[in-house]
Structures are given as C-alpha cells and as structure tokens.
Amino acid sequence: MSGNIELLNTTLAAAKAADRAALIAYLPAGFPTVDGGIEAVKAVIAGGADVVEIGLPHSDPVLDGPVIQTADDIALRGGVRIADVMRTVREAYEATGVPILVMTYWNPIDRYGVERFTAELAEAGGAGCILPDLPVQESALWREHADKHGLATVFVVAPSSQDARLATITAAGSGFVYAASLMGVTGTRASVGAQAQDLVGRTRATTDLPVCVGLGVSNAAQAAEVAGFADGVIVGSAFVKAMLDAPDEAAGLAAVRSLAGELAEGVRKR
C-alpha cells in the first residue's frame, strides 16, 4: 500500500482554493492512553482540523516544551511503542479520511529501521513524516524510502535559517515546509510575532510547497493572525494542555474538539 502524500497535497490545495489556511493539529500517540489518544485525534478532526500530526513520544524531546514533555512522559510510562503510533495513524485515518503524519526525532526511526518504518507508515495510511532533527544532508536514505512508499518528508526551518540554507531544505522536502515561528521550544505564546511572517516570506521565495507555521499558536485570534500570511497553522501544546487540564478523558475530548472548532474559525478569518 502506498502512503497518502497525494491526500495531503490535495487537502492543502483545497484549503488554499477556499482562500484560507489549513488547520494542522498535533497530538502525541499514547496520551492519555493509546485508545484515548486515538479518540483525541478523532475529536480534533471532528472539530475542524484538516491535517493531524501524531507525535512519537521521546524521552529527550529537544524541540518540545514542558506541556508536550509532560504528555510524552505519560505516554512513555504507559508503555507506548512504535506499533501503537502506527495503530493510531491507521485507526484515525480509517475513521476520518484525513491526512495523518508522524512527527518524530530521528533516533527511534534509525533504531527501528528506515525501510520497516516507512513501509509500516504507508501501510497504515500515513501521509508522511515531520523530522525536526534530521539534517537534510543526511536524509538521502530516508527520502529514498519515503518516496518509494508515497510519504511526504517535512523538514523544519527556523528564523535562524539563512536564505541559502532555506533553499537547500525546501528543495529536499515534500508535502509542506514546517516553519518554526521563533527560536526555542514548543509551547503557547502571548504573541507569534513578525519573525514568523518574515520566515514565511523568505521560505516562499525558495519553494512552491505550502509553508505552515507552528510553535506558539494557542487561540483563534493567533490562528487568524498566522493564517493571514501562512498556508497552514500548526497547533500542538494548546491541544495537549486542554487534555492535561481536563478532569477526565471525556471532558478532555470535548475540550480539544471545542478548541479545534475555535481555531478552524480563526483560520477562515484571514
């Protein structure tokens, strides 16, 4: 079975054709449990998310702030495995038909085996992978297998990325470009800021791929602000926080569905 990069491409193109940004939600697999995590993905899609990123929990997540680290810790203590990540992708995709990506650091893939990982992700209906710490110059093996299995390879660019470096990164990527809106770790911020808009402009000068902005968006007003200059708005910590703050799982699912609805309205007000 081939992966779903084409579904990802058409979903992002449809949002653009509707003159809006796509809403991309991030949730870690295995949080609060594997089953609960699958229900959370379904809930954010029901609320209006166009694309979902499933995080592969990692014990040393260099990009992730305290909220996602807390969720990752809960998932790891619950014994989450790569098989559970694949199951989350499969069940969420089969239930919704929405493109589902995996966001992971490189080390777990390297240990698991690139061919095995890409084959299983494609078989589960996954659309691709976001690889925040894989250097482009070391990505040939991954990209060869991702291409073979119809998976997108999404690289992360940051405000510190020089223009020549941006061109190298975007030439190697597919699906979309993940623009980290600021230096530092993930988390909700009071302001997403001009840095992100500048980065999107510089990135767009190097590629026709959609440019989606993450790190810091937590409410409809910020989503609308970012939707004014980006092709997609990526929200993670705000969803995870809504689950963490809820008194029980049912309340958590209701909270993330409601937040997705507010953010989906926000991205339509560009």
Coordinates of C-alpha atoms in Angstrom, one line a residue:
M1 CA 0.0 0.0 0.0
S2 CA 1.2 3.5 -0.9
G3 CA 1.2 6.3 1.6
N4 CA -1.0 9.3 1.4
I5 CA 1.2 12.2 0.2
E6 CA -1.4 12.9 -2.5
L7 CA -4.2 13.2 0.0
L8 CA -2.0 15.7 2.0
N9 CA -1.3 17.7 -1.2
T10 CA -4.9 17.9 -2.2
T11 CA -6.1 18.8 1.3
L12 CA -3.7 21.7 1.5
A13 CA -4.5 22.8 -2.1
A14 CA -8.3 22.7 -1.2
A15 CA -7.7 25.0 1.8
K16 CA -5.8 27.4 -0.5
A17 CA -8.5 27.3 -3.1
A18 CA -11.0 28.2 -0.4
D19 CA -8.8 31.2 0.5
R20 CA -8.0 30.0 3.9
A21 CA -5.1 28.4 5.8
A22 CA -5.2 24.7 6.8
L23 CA -5.5 23.8 10.5
I24 CA -2.9 21.2 11.4
A25 CA -3.3 19.7 14.9
Y26 CA -0.6 17.9 16.8
L27 CA -1.2 15.2 19.5
P28 CA 1.2 12.7 20.9
A29 CA 0.4 9.0 20.5
G30 CA -0.4 7.1 23.7
F31 CA -1.7 10.1 25.5
P32 CA -3.5 9.8 27.8
T33 CA -3.6 6.2 26.7
V34 CA -3.3 4.6 23.2
D35 CA -7.1 4.3 22.9
G36 CA -7.6 7.8 24.4
G37 CA -5.1 9.3 22.0
I38 CA -6.9 7.8 19.0
E39 CA -10.2 9.3 20.3
A40 CA -8.4 12.7 20.8
V41 CA -7.3 12.7 17.2
K42 CA -10.8 11.9 16.0
A43 CA -12.1 14.7 18.3
V44 CA -9.8 17.4 16.8
I45 CA -10.8 16.3 13.3
A46 CA -14.5 16.4 14.2
G47 CA -13.8 20.0 15.5
G48 CA -12.3 21.1 12.2
A49 CA -8.6 20.1 11.9
D50 CA -7.6 19.5 8.2
V51 CA -4.4 17.5 8.9
V52 CA -3.1 15.8 12.1
E53 CA 0.4 15.2 13.2
I54 CA 0.9 12.3 15.6
G55 CA 3.9 12.7 17.9
L56 CA 6.1 9.7 18.6
P57 CA 6.9 10.2 22.3
H58 CA 10.6 10.6 23.0
S59 CA 12.4 10.7 26.3
D60 CA 14.6 13.6 25.3
P61 CA 12.4 15.9 23.1
V62 CA 14.7 18.8 22.2
L63 CA 12.1 20.8 20.4
D64 CA 9.2 20.3 22.8
G65 CA 8.3 22.5 25.7
P66 CA 7.0 21.4 29.1
V67 CA 3.4 20.7 28.1
I68 CA 4.3 18.2 25.4
Q69 CA 7.1 16.8 27.5
T70 CA 4.5 16.0 30.2
A71 CA 2.3 14.2 27.8
D72 CA 5.2 12.3 26.3
D73 CA 6.2 11.2 29.8
I74 CA 2.7 9.9 30.5
A75 CA 2.7 8.0 27.2
L76 CA 6.1 6.5 27.8
R77 CA 5.2 5.5 31.3
G78 CA 2.2 3.8 29.7
G79 CA 4.5 1.8 27.6
V80 CA 3.8 3.3 24.2
R81 CA 5.6 1.7 21.3
I82 CA 6.1 2.4 17.6
A83 CA 3.4 -0.2 16.9
D84 CA 1.0 2.0 18.9
V85 CA 1.9 5.0 16.8
M86 CA 1.2 3.1 13.6
R87 CA -2.1 1.9 15.1
T88 CA -3.0 5.5 16.0
V89 CA -2.3 6.6 12.4
R90 CA -4.3 3.7 10.9
E91 CA -7.4 4.0 13.1
A92 CA -7.5 7.8 12.9
Y93 CA -7.1 7.7 9.1
E94 CA -9.6 4.9 8.6
A95 CA -12.2 6.7 10.8
T96 CA -11.8 10.1 9.2
G97 CA -10.1 10.0 5.8
V98 CA -7.9 13.0 6.9
P99 CA -4.2 13.0 6.2
I100 CA -2.2 11.9 9.2
L101 CA 1.6 12.5 9.6
V102 CA 4.0 11.3 12.2
M103 CA 6.3 13.8 13.9
T104 CA 9.4 12.2 15.3
Y105 CA 13.0 12.6 16.2
W106 CA 15.4 10.6 14.0
N107 CA 16.8 8.2 16.6
P108 CA 13.7 6.0 17.0
I109 CA 13.4 5.6 13.2
D110 CA 17.1 4.8 12.9
R111 CA 16.8 2.1 15.6
Y112 CA 13.6 0.7 14.1
G113 CA 14.9 0.6 10.6
V114 CA 14.1 3.2 7.8
E115 CA 12.6 0.6 5.4
R116 CA 10.5 -1.0 8.1
F117 CA 9.2 2.3 9.4
T118 CA 8.3 3.8 6.0
A119 CA 6.6 0.6 4.9
E120 CA 4.6 0.3 8.0
L121 CA 3.6 4.0 8.0
A122 CA 2.4 3.7 4.4
E123 CA 0.6 0.5 5.1
A124 CA -1.2 2.3 8.0
G125 CA -2.4 5.0 5.6
G126 CA 0.1 7.7 6.8
A127 CA 0.7 10.8 4.7
G128 CA 4.3 11.3 5.7
C129 CA 6.7 12.3 8.4
I130 CA 8.0 15.5 10.1
L131 CA 11.6 15.1 11.1
P132 CA 12.7 18.1 13.1
D133 CA 16.3 16.9 13.9
L134 CA 17.3 15.1 10.7
P135 CA 19.8 17.2 8.8
V136 CA 18.9 17.5 5.1
Q137 CA 22.4 16.4 4.1
E138 CA 21.9 13.2 6.0
S139 CA 18.4 12.5 4.7
A140 CA 19.0 10.7 1.4
L141 CA 18.3 7.2 2.8
W142 CA 15.1 8.4 4.5
R143 CA 13.9 10.3 1.4
E144 CA 14.6 7.3 -0.9
H145 CA 12.3 5.1 1.2
A146 CA 9.7 7.8 1.8
D147 CA 9.4 8.4 -2.0
K148 CA 9.2 4.7 -2.7
H149 CA 6.2 4.4 -0.2
G150 CA 4.4 7.6 -1.2
L151 CA 5.2 9.5 2.0
A152 CA 5.9 13.2 2.5
T153 CA 9.2 14.4 4.1
V154 CA 8.5 17.6 6.0
F155 CA 11.6 19.5 7.2
V156 CA 11.6 22.3 9.8
V157 CA 13.0 25.7 9.1
A158 CA 13.7 28.4 11.7
P159 CA 14.2 32.1 11.9
S160 CA 17.9 31.4 12.1
S161 CA 18.0 29.6 8.8
Q162 CA 19.9 31.6 6.2
D163 CA 18.4 32.0 2.7
A164 CA 20.8 29.6 1.0
R165 CA 20.1 27.0 3.7
L166 CA 16.3 27.5 3.3
A167 CA 16.7 26.7 -0.4
T168 CA 18.6 23.5 0.3
I169 CA 16.0 22.4 2.9
T170 CA 12.9 23.2 0.8
A171 CA 14.4 21.5 -2.3
A172 CA 14.7 18.3 -0.4
G173 CA 11.3 18.4 1.3
S174 CA 7.8 17.4 0.2
G175 CA 4.2 17.9 1.4
F176 CA 4.8 21.2 3.2
V177 CA 7.5 23.2 5.0
Y178 CA 7.2 23.4 8.8
A179 CA 8.2 27.0 9.7
A180 CA 9.1 27.2 13.4
S181 CA 7.8 30.7 14.3
L182 CA 10.5 31.5 16.8
M183 CA 13.7 30.2 18.4
G184 CA 13.2 27.9 21.3
V185 CA 10.9 25.1 22.3
T186 CA 7.2 24.5 21.6
G187 CA 4.5 26.0 23.8
T188 CA 1.8 28.6 23.8
R189 CA 2.9 32.2 23.5
A190 CA 1.3 35.5 24.0
S191 CA 2.4 36.6 20.5
V192 CA 3.5 34.7 17.5
G193 CA 5.1 37.8 16.0
A194 CA 6.7 39.3 13.0
Q195 CA 9.6 36.8 12.9
A196 CA 7.3 34.1 11.6
Q197 CA 5.9 36.3 8.8
D198 CA 9.5 37.2 7.7
L199 CA 10.4 33.5 7.8
V200 CA 7.4 32.5 5.7
G201 CA 8.3 35.2 3.1
R202 CA 11.9 34.0 2.9
T203 CA 10.8 30.4 2.7
R204 CA 8.2 31.0 0.0
A205 CA 10.9 32.7 -2.1
T206 CA 12.6 29.3 -2.4
T207 CA 9.7 26.9 -3.0
D208 CA 6.2 26.3 -4.2
L209 CA 5.5 24.0 -1.3
P210 CA 2.9 25.2 1.3
V211 CA 4.5 26.9 4.3
C212 CA 2.9 26.1 7.6
V213 CA 3.7 27.8 10.9
G214 CA 4.0 26.2 14.3
L215 CA 5.3 26.9 17.8
G216 CA 3.1 29.3 19.8
V217 CA -0.4 29.4 18.3
S218 CA -3.0 28.7 21.0
N219 CA -6.2 30.6 20.2
A220 CA -8.4 31.7 17.4
A221 CA -7.0 35.3 17.3
Q222 CA -3.5 34.0 16.9
A223 CA -4.7 31.4 14.3
A224 CA -6.2 34.2 12.3
E225 CA -3.1 36.3 12.5
V226 CA -0.9 33.4 11.3
A227 CA -3.5 32.4 8.6
G228 CA -3.0 35.9 7.2
F229 CA 0.5 35.0 5.9
A230 CA 0.9 31.2 6.1
D231 CA -0.6 28.3 4.2
G232 CA -1.2 26.3 7.4
V233 CA -1.4 26.9 11.2
I234 CA 0.0 24.2 13.4
V235 CA -1.2 23.9 16.9
G236 CA 0.1 21.3 19.4
S237 CA 0.7 22.5 23.0
A238 CA -2.8 24.1 23.3
F239 CA -4.5 20.8 22.5
V240 CA -2.3 18.8 24.8
K241 CA -2.8 21.4 27.6
A242 CA -6.6 21.1 27.1
M243 CA -6.3 17.4 27.6
L244 CA -4.0 17.7 30.6
D245 CA -6.2 20.3 32.3
A246 CA -9.4 18.3 31.9
P247 CA -10.8 16.5 34.9
D248 CA -11.4 13.3 32.9
E249 CA -10.9 11.9 29.5
A250 CA -14.5 12.7 28.3
A251 CA -14.0 16.3 29.3
G252 CA -10.6 16.3 27.6
L253 CA -12.1 15.1 24.3
A254 CA -14.8 17.7 24.5
A255 CA -12.2 20.4 25.2
V256 CA -10.0 19.5 22.2
R257 CA -13.0 19.3 19.9
S258 CA -14.2 22.7 21.0
L259 CA -10.7 24.2 20.7
A260 CA -10.3 22.8 17.2
G261 CA -13.6 24.4 16.3
E262 CA -12.5 27.8 17.5
L263 CA -9.1 27.5 15.7
A264 CA -10.9 26.3 12.5
E265 CA -13.0 29.5 12.6
G266 CA -9.8 31.5 13.2
V267 CA -8.0 30.2 10.1
R268 CA -11.0 31.2 8.0
K269 CA -10.7 34.8 9.0
R270 CA -7.5 35.6 7.1

